[in-house]
Amino acid sequence: FTKIGANIQSGMLTINDFGVNYLIQSLPFGGWNDSGFGRFAGPEGLRACCHERSIVLDRFSAFIRTSIPPPLQYPMTEKSFSFGNALIQLFYNDYDIAAKIKAILTLCKGG
C-alpha cells in the first residue's frame, strides 16, 4: 500500500484507516490542485489563512526622522544618479578605499 500511496497526488492520505489524520490536529488538512478547499490545521493551515506582511512602527519619530534625501526625491535630476551611485559605492564597495572616500565627498556635496 505504501508504494501505491507514494504515487497518489493528494493533500492527505490515510492507509488502512479513515479520519485519523483529522484527529491529529498538528497535521495539515486539505486538498491538492483542484481537489479540496486549501489547507487548514497545523502551521500550514494557519499560514494559508494569513497574508504575511511587514509592519514597521517608528517608535522614535519625535527624535529621529527617516526621510528621502532631497537628491533622491522626484523629479530626478543628474545629481540624483550620482548621489545614488555614491551610496552604492559607500555601502557595497569593499575593496577600494579611495572609491569610498570619493563617495563620501559626493554625498556631502549632495550628489
mmCIF file of the C-alpha atoms, coordinates in Angstrom:
data_MODEL
# 
_entry.id   MODEL 
# 
loop_
_atom_site.group_PDB 
_atom_site.id 
_atom_site.type_symbol 
_atom_site.label_atom_id 
_atom_site.label_alt_id 
_atom_site.label_comp_id 
_atom_site.label_asym_id 
_atom_site.label_entity_id 
_atom_site.label_seq_id 
_atom_site.pdbx_PDB_ins_code 
_atom_site.Cartn_x 
_atom_site.Cartn_y 
_atom_site.Cartn_z 
_atom_site.occupancy 
_atom_site.B_iso_or_equiv 
_atom_site.pdbx_formal_charge 
_atom_site.auth_seq_id 
_atom_site.auth_comp_id 
_atom_site.auth_asym_id 
_atom_site.auth_atom_id 
_atom_site.pdbx_PDB_model_num 
ATOM 1   C CA . PHE A 1 1   ? 0.000   0.000  0.000   1.00 0.00 ? 1   PHE A CA 1 
ATOM 2   C CA . THR A 1 2   ? 2.823   2.431  0.677   1.00 0.00 ? 2   THR A CA 1 
ATOM 3   C CA . LYS A 1 3   ? 4.077   2.114  -2.933  1.00 0.00 ? 3   LYS A CA 1 
ATOM 4   C CA . ILE A 1 4   ? 0.628   3.000  -4.198  1.00 0.00 ? 4   ILE A CA 1 
ATOM 5   C CA . GLY A 1 5   ? 0.308   5.799  -1.631  1.00 0.00 ? 5   GLY A CA 1 
ATOM 6   C CA . ALA A 1 6   ? 3.628   7.307  -2.691  1.00 0.00 ? 6   ALA A CA 1 
ATOM 7   C CA . ASN A 1 7   ? 2.277   7.695  -6.225  1.00 0.00 ? 7   ASN A CA 1 
ATOM 8   C CA . ILE A 1 8   ? -1.067  9.249  -5.299  1.00 0.00 ? 8   ILE A CA 1 
ATOM 9   C CA . GLN A 1 9   ? -1.135  13.035 -5.573  1.00 0.00 ? 9   GLN A CA 1 
ATOM 10  C CA . SER A 1 10  ? -3.341  14.239 -2.766  1.00 0.00 ? 10  SER A CA 1 
ATOM 11  C CA . GLY A 1 11  ? -3.410  16.731 0.063   1.00 0.00 ? 11  GLY A CA 1 
ATOM 12  C CA . MET A 1 12  ? -3.551  13.911 2.599   1.00 0.00 ? 12  MET A CA 1 
ATOM 13  C CA . LEU A 1 13  ? -3.617  10.141 2.565   1.00 0.00 ? 13  LEU A CA 1 
ATOM 14  C CA . THR A 1 14  ? -4.684  7.635  5.201   1.00 0.00 ? 14  THR A CA 1 
ATOM 15  C CA . ILE A 1 15  ? -3.918  3.958  4.663   1.00 0.00 ? 15  ILE A CA 1 
ATOM 16  C CA . ASN A 1 16  ? -5.994  1.275  6.443   1.00 0.00 ? 16  ASN A CA 1 
ATOM 17  C CA . ASP A 1 17  ? -7.957  3.828  8.434   1.00 0.00 ? 17  ASP A CA 1 
ATOM 18  C CA . PHE A 1 18  ? -10.233 6.790  7.948   1.00 0.00 ? 18  PHE A CA 1 
ATOM 19  C CA . GLY A 1 19  ? -10.267 10.195 9.539   1.00 0.00 ? 19  GLY A CA 1 
ATOM 20  C CA . VAL A 1 20  ? -7.288  9.602  11.804  1.00 0.00 ? 20  VAL A CA 1 
ATOM 21  C CA . ASN A 1 21  ? -5.381  12.357 10.024  1.00 0.00 ? 21  ASN A CA 1 
ATOM 22  C CA . TYR A 1 22  ? -8.099  14.776 11.094  1.00 0.00 ? 22  TYR A CA 1 
ATOM 23  C CA . LEU A 1 23  ? -7.726  13.690 14.716  1.00 0.00 ? 23  LEU A CA 1 
ATOM 24  C CA . ILE A 1 24  ? -4.026  14.641 14.659  1.00 0.00 ? 24  ILE A CA 1 
ATOM 25  C CA . GLN A 1 25  ? -4.541  18.405 14.723  1.00 0.00 ? 25  GLN A CA 1 
ATOM 26  C CA . SER A 1 26  ? -0.889  19.238 14.074  1.00 0.00 ? 26  SER A CA 1 
ATOM 27  C CA . LEU A 1 27  ? -1.082  17.690 10.579  1.00 0.00 ? 27  LEU A CA 1 
ATOM 28  C CA . PRO A 1 28  ? -2.047  19.853 7.620   1.00 0.00 ? 28  PRO A CA 1 
ATOM 29  C CA . PHE A 1 29  ? -5.522  19.002 6.361   1.00 0.00 ? 29  PHE A CA 1 
ATOM 30  C CA . GLY A 1 30  ? -6.773  19.827 2.883   1.00 0.00 ? 30  GLY A CA 1 
ATOM 31  C CA . GLY A 1 31  ? -6.815  19.111 -0.815  1.00 0.00 ? 31  GLY A CA 1 
ATOM 32  C CA . TRP A 1 32  ? -4.414  19.137 -3.727  1.00 0.00 ? 32  TRP A CA 1 
ATOM 33  C CA . ASN A 1 33  ? -4.701  21.033 -7.023  1.00 0.00 ? 33  ASN A CA 1 
ATOM 34  C CA . ASP A 1 34  ? -8.400  21.364 -7.925  1.00 0.00 ? 34  ASP A CA 1 
ATOM 35  C CA . SER A 1 35  ? -9.482  18.904 -5.230  1.00 0.00 ? 35  SER A CA 1 
ATOM 36  C CA . GLY A 1 36  ? -10.490 20.201 -1.830  1.00 0.00 ? 36  GLY A CA 1 
ATOM 37  C CA . PHE A 1 37  ? -10.505 23.732 -0.500  1.00 0.00 ? 37  PHE A CA 1 
ATOM 38  C CA . GLY A 1 38  ? -6.956  24.533 0.536   1.00 0.00 ? 38  GLY A CA 1 
ATOM 39  C CA . ARG A 1 39  ? -5.299  23.705 3.812   1.00 0.00 ? 39  ARG A CA 1 
ATOM 40  C CA . PHE A 1 40  ? -6.315  24.100 7.397   1.00 0.00 ? 40  PHE A CA 1 
ATOM 41  C CA . ALA A 1 41  ? -4.984  22.756 10.726  1.00 0.00 ? 41  ALA A CA 1 
ATOM 42  C CA . GLY A 1 42  ? -1.337  22.747 11.670  1.00 0.00 ? 42  GLY A CA 1 
ATOM 43  C CA . PRO A 1 43  ? 1.138   25.529 10.869  1.00 0.00 ? 43  PRO A CA 1 
ATOM 44  C CA . GLU A 1 44  ? 0.450   25.199 7.124   1.00 0.00 ? 44  GLU A CA 1 
ATOM 45  C CA . GLY A 1 45  ? -3.249  25.789 7.687   1.00 0.00 ? 45  GLY A CA 1 
ATOM 46  C CA . LEU A 1 46  ? -2.545  28.916 9.721   1.00 0.00 ? 46  LEU A CA 1 
ATOM 47  C CA . ARG A 1 47  ? -0.223  30.230 7.018   1.00 0.00 ? 47  ARG A CA 1 
ATOM 48  C CA . ALA A 1 48  ? -2.838  29.514 4.344   1.00 0.00 ? 48  ALA A CA 1 
ATOM 49  C CA . CYS A 1 49  ? -5.301  31.761 6.169   1.00 0.00 ? 49  CYS A CA 1 
ATOM 50  C CA . CYS A 1 50  ? -2.809  34.578 6.651   1.00 0.00 ? 50  CYS A CA 1 
ATOM 51  C CA . HIS A 1 51  ? -1.491  37.340 4.482   1.00 0.00 ? 51  HIS A CA 1 
ATOM 52  C CA . GLU A 1 52  ? 2.117   37.748 5.610   1.00 0.00 ? 52  GLU A CA 1 
ATOM 53  C CA . ARG A 1 53  ? 3.462   41.273 5.518   1.00 0.00 ? 53  ARG A CA 1 
ATOM 54  C CA . SER A 1 54  ? 5.954   43.513 7.234   1.00 0.00 ? 54  SER A CA 1 
ATOM 55  C CA . ILE A 1 55  ? 4.740   46.184 9.599   1.00 0.00 ? 55  ILE A CA 1 
ATOM 56  C CA . VAL A 1 56  ? 7.241   48.760 10.810  1.00 0.00 ? 56  VAL A CA 1 
ATOM 57  C CA . LEU A 1 57  ? 6.497   51.208 13.592  1.00 0.00 ? 57  LEU A CA 1 
ATOM 58  C CA . ASP A 1 58  ? 8.927   54.065 14.149  1.00 0.00 ? 58  ASP A CA 1 
ATOM 59  C CA . ARG A 1 59  ? 8.956   54.419 17.927  1.00 0.00 ? 59  ARG A CA 1 
ATOM 60  C CA . PHE A 1 60  ? 11.452  57.283 17.917  1.00 0.00 ? 60  PHE A CA 1 
ATOM 61  C CA . SER A 1 61  ? 9.858   59.556 15.296  1.00 0.00 ? 61  SER A CA 1 
ATOM 62  C CA . ALA A 1 62  ? 9.936   62.544 17.662  1.00 0.00 ? 62  ALA A CA 1 
ATOM 63  C CA . PHE A 1 63  ? 13.730  62.332 17.891  1.00 0.00 ? 63  PHE A CA 1 
ATOM 64  C CA . ILE A 1 64  ? 14.907  60.718 14.665  1.00 0.00 ? 64  ILE A CA 1 
ATOM 65  C CA . ARG A 1 65  ? 13.169  61.120 11.336  1.00 0.00 ? 65  ARG A CA 1 
ATOM 66  C CA . THR A 1 66  ? 13.952  58.996 8.329   1.00 0.00 ? 66  THR A CA 1 
ATOM 67  C CA . SER A 1 67  ? 13.206  60.693 5.059   1.00 0.00 ? 67  SER A CA 1 
ATOM 68  C CA . ILE A 1 68  ? 14.235  60.503 1.445   1.00 0.00 ? 68  ILE A CA 1 
ATOM 69  C CA . PRO A 1 69  ? 17.292  62.709 0.847   1.00 0.00 ? 69  PRO A CA 1 
ATOM 70  C CA . PRO A 1 70  ? 16.425  65.651 -1.448  1.00 0.00 ? 70  PRO A CA 1 
ATOM 71  C CA . PRO A 1 71  ? 18.687  64.434 -4.286  1.00 0.00 ? 71  PRO A CA 1 
ATOM 72  C CA . LEU A 1 72  ? 16.617  61.226 -4.464  1.00 0.00 ? 72  LEU A CA 1 
ATOM 73  C CA . GLN A 1 73  ? 13.207  62.909 -4.426  1.00 0.00 ? 73  GLN A CA 1 
ATOM 74  C CA . TYR A 1 74  ? 11.195  63.398 -7.603  1.00 0.00 ? 74  TYR A CA 1 
ATOM 75  C CA . PRO A 1 75  ? 11.724  64.810 -10.102 1.00 0.00 ? 75  PRO A CA 1 
ATOM 76  C CA . MET A 1 76  ? 15.034  63.053 -10.598 1.00 0.00 ? 76  MET A CA 1 
ATOM 77  C CA . THR A 1 77  ? 18.000  65.077 -11.796 1.00 0.00 ? 77  THR A CA 1 
ATOM 78  C CA . GLU A 1 78  ? 21.561  64.308 -12.832 1.00 0.00 ? 78  GLU A CA 1 
ATOM 79  C CA . LYS A 1 79  ? 22.598  64.761 -9.187  1.00 0.00 ? 79  LYS A CA 1 
ATOM 80  C CA . SER A 1 80  ? 20.124  62.028 -8.229  1.00 0.00 ? 80  SER A CA 1 
ATOM 81  C CA . PHE A 1 81  ? 22.078  59.435 -10.149 1.00 0.00 ? 81  PHE A CA 1 
ATOM 82  C CA . SER A 1 82  ? 25.472  60.495 -8.822  1.00 0.00 ? 82  SER A CA 1 
ATOM 83  C CA . PHE A 1 83  ? 24.039  60.545 -5.278  1.00 0.00 ? 83  PHE A CA 1 
ATOM 84  C CA . GLY A 1 84  ? 22.600  57.027 -5.702  1.00 0.00 ? 84  GLY A CA 1 
ATOM 85  C CA . ASN A 1 85  ? 25.853  55.754 -7.206  1.00 0.00 ? 85  ASN A CA 1 
ATOM 86  C CA . ALA A 1 86  ? 27.785  57.268 -4.281  1.00 0.00 ? 86  ALA A CA 1 
ATOM 87  C CA . LEU A 1 87  ? 25.535  55.411 -1.827  1.00 0.00 ? 87  LEU A CA 1 
ATOM 88  C CA . ILE A 1 88  ? 26.178  52.147 -3.648  1.00 0.00 ? 88  ILE A CA 1 
ATOM 89  C CA . GLN A 1 89  ? 29.941  52.763 -3.687  1.00 0.00 ? 89  GLN A CA 1 
ATOM 90  C CA . LEU A 1 90  ? 29.942  53.642 0.010   1.00 0.00 ? 90  LEU A CA 1 
ATOM 91  C CA . PHE A 1 91  ? 27.997  50.613 1.198   1.00 0.00 ? 91  PHE A CA 1 
ATOM 92  C CA . TYR A 1 92  ? 28.943  47.887 -1.285  1.00 0.00 ? 92  TYR A CA 1 
ATOM 93  C CA . ASN A 1 93  ? 32.489  48.626 -2.474  1.00 0.00 ? 93  ASN A CA 1 
ATOM 94  C CA . ASP A 1 94  ? 34.571  46.569 -0.058  1.00 0.00 ? 94  ASP A CA 1 
ATOM 95  C CA . TYR A 1 95  ? 37.897  46.742 -1.898  1.00 0.00 ? 95  TYR A CA 1 
ATOM 96  C CA . ASP A 1 96  ? 38.568  50.319 -2.991  1.00 0.00 ? 96  ASP A CA 1 
ATOM 97  C CA . ILE A 1 97  ? 39.011  52.736 -0.069  1.00 0.00 ? 97  ILE A CA 1 
ATOM 98  C CA . ALA A 1 98  ? 39.590  55.639 -2.461  1.00 0.00 ? 98  ALA A CA 1 
ATOM 99  C CA . ALA A 1 99  ? 36.166  54.995 -4.036  1.00 0.00 ? 99  ALA A CA 1 
ATOM 100 C CA . LYS A 1 100 ? 34.593  55.050 -0.566  1.00 0.00 ? 100 LYS A CA 1 
ATOM 101 C CA . ILE A 1 101 ? 36.224  58.400 0.222   1.00 0.00 ? 101 ILE A CA 1 
ATOM 102 C CA . LYS A 1 102 ? 35.088  59.795 -3.132  1.00 0.00 ? 102 LYS A CA 1 
ATOM 103 C CA . ALA A 1 103 ? 31.574  58.535 -2.392  1.00 0.00 ? 103 ALA A CA 1 
ATOM 104 C CA . ILE A 1 104 ? 31.534  60.303 0.990   1.00 0.00 ? 104 ILE A CA 1 
ATOM 105 C CA . LEU A 1 105 ? 32.641  63.555 -0.637  1.00 0.00 ? 105 LEU A CA 1 
ATOM 106 C CA . THR A 1 106 ? 29.966  63.193 -3.324  1.00 0.00 ? 106 THR A CA 1 
ATOM 107 C CA . LEU A 1 107 ? 27.300  62.607 -0.664  1.00 0.00 ? 107 LEU A CA 1 
ATOM 108 C CA . CYS A 1 108 ? 28.473  65.651 1.292   1.00 0.00 ? 108 CYS A CA 1 
ATOM 109 C CA . LYS A 1 109 ? 28.083  67.794 -1.849  1.00 0.00 ? 109 LYS A CA 1 
ATOM 110 C CA . GLY A 1 110 ? 24.561  66.437 -2.317  1.00 0.00 ? 110 GLY A CA 1 
ATOM 111 C CA . GLY A 1 111 ? 25.300  64.494 -5.458  1.00 0.00 ? 111 GLY A CA 1 
# 
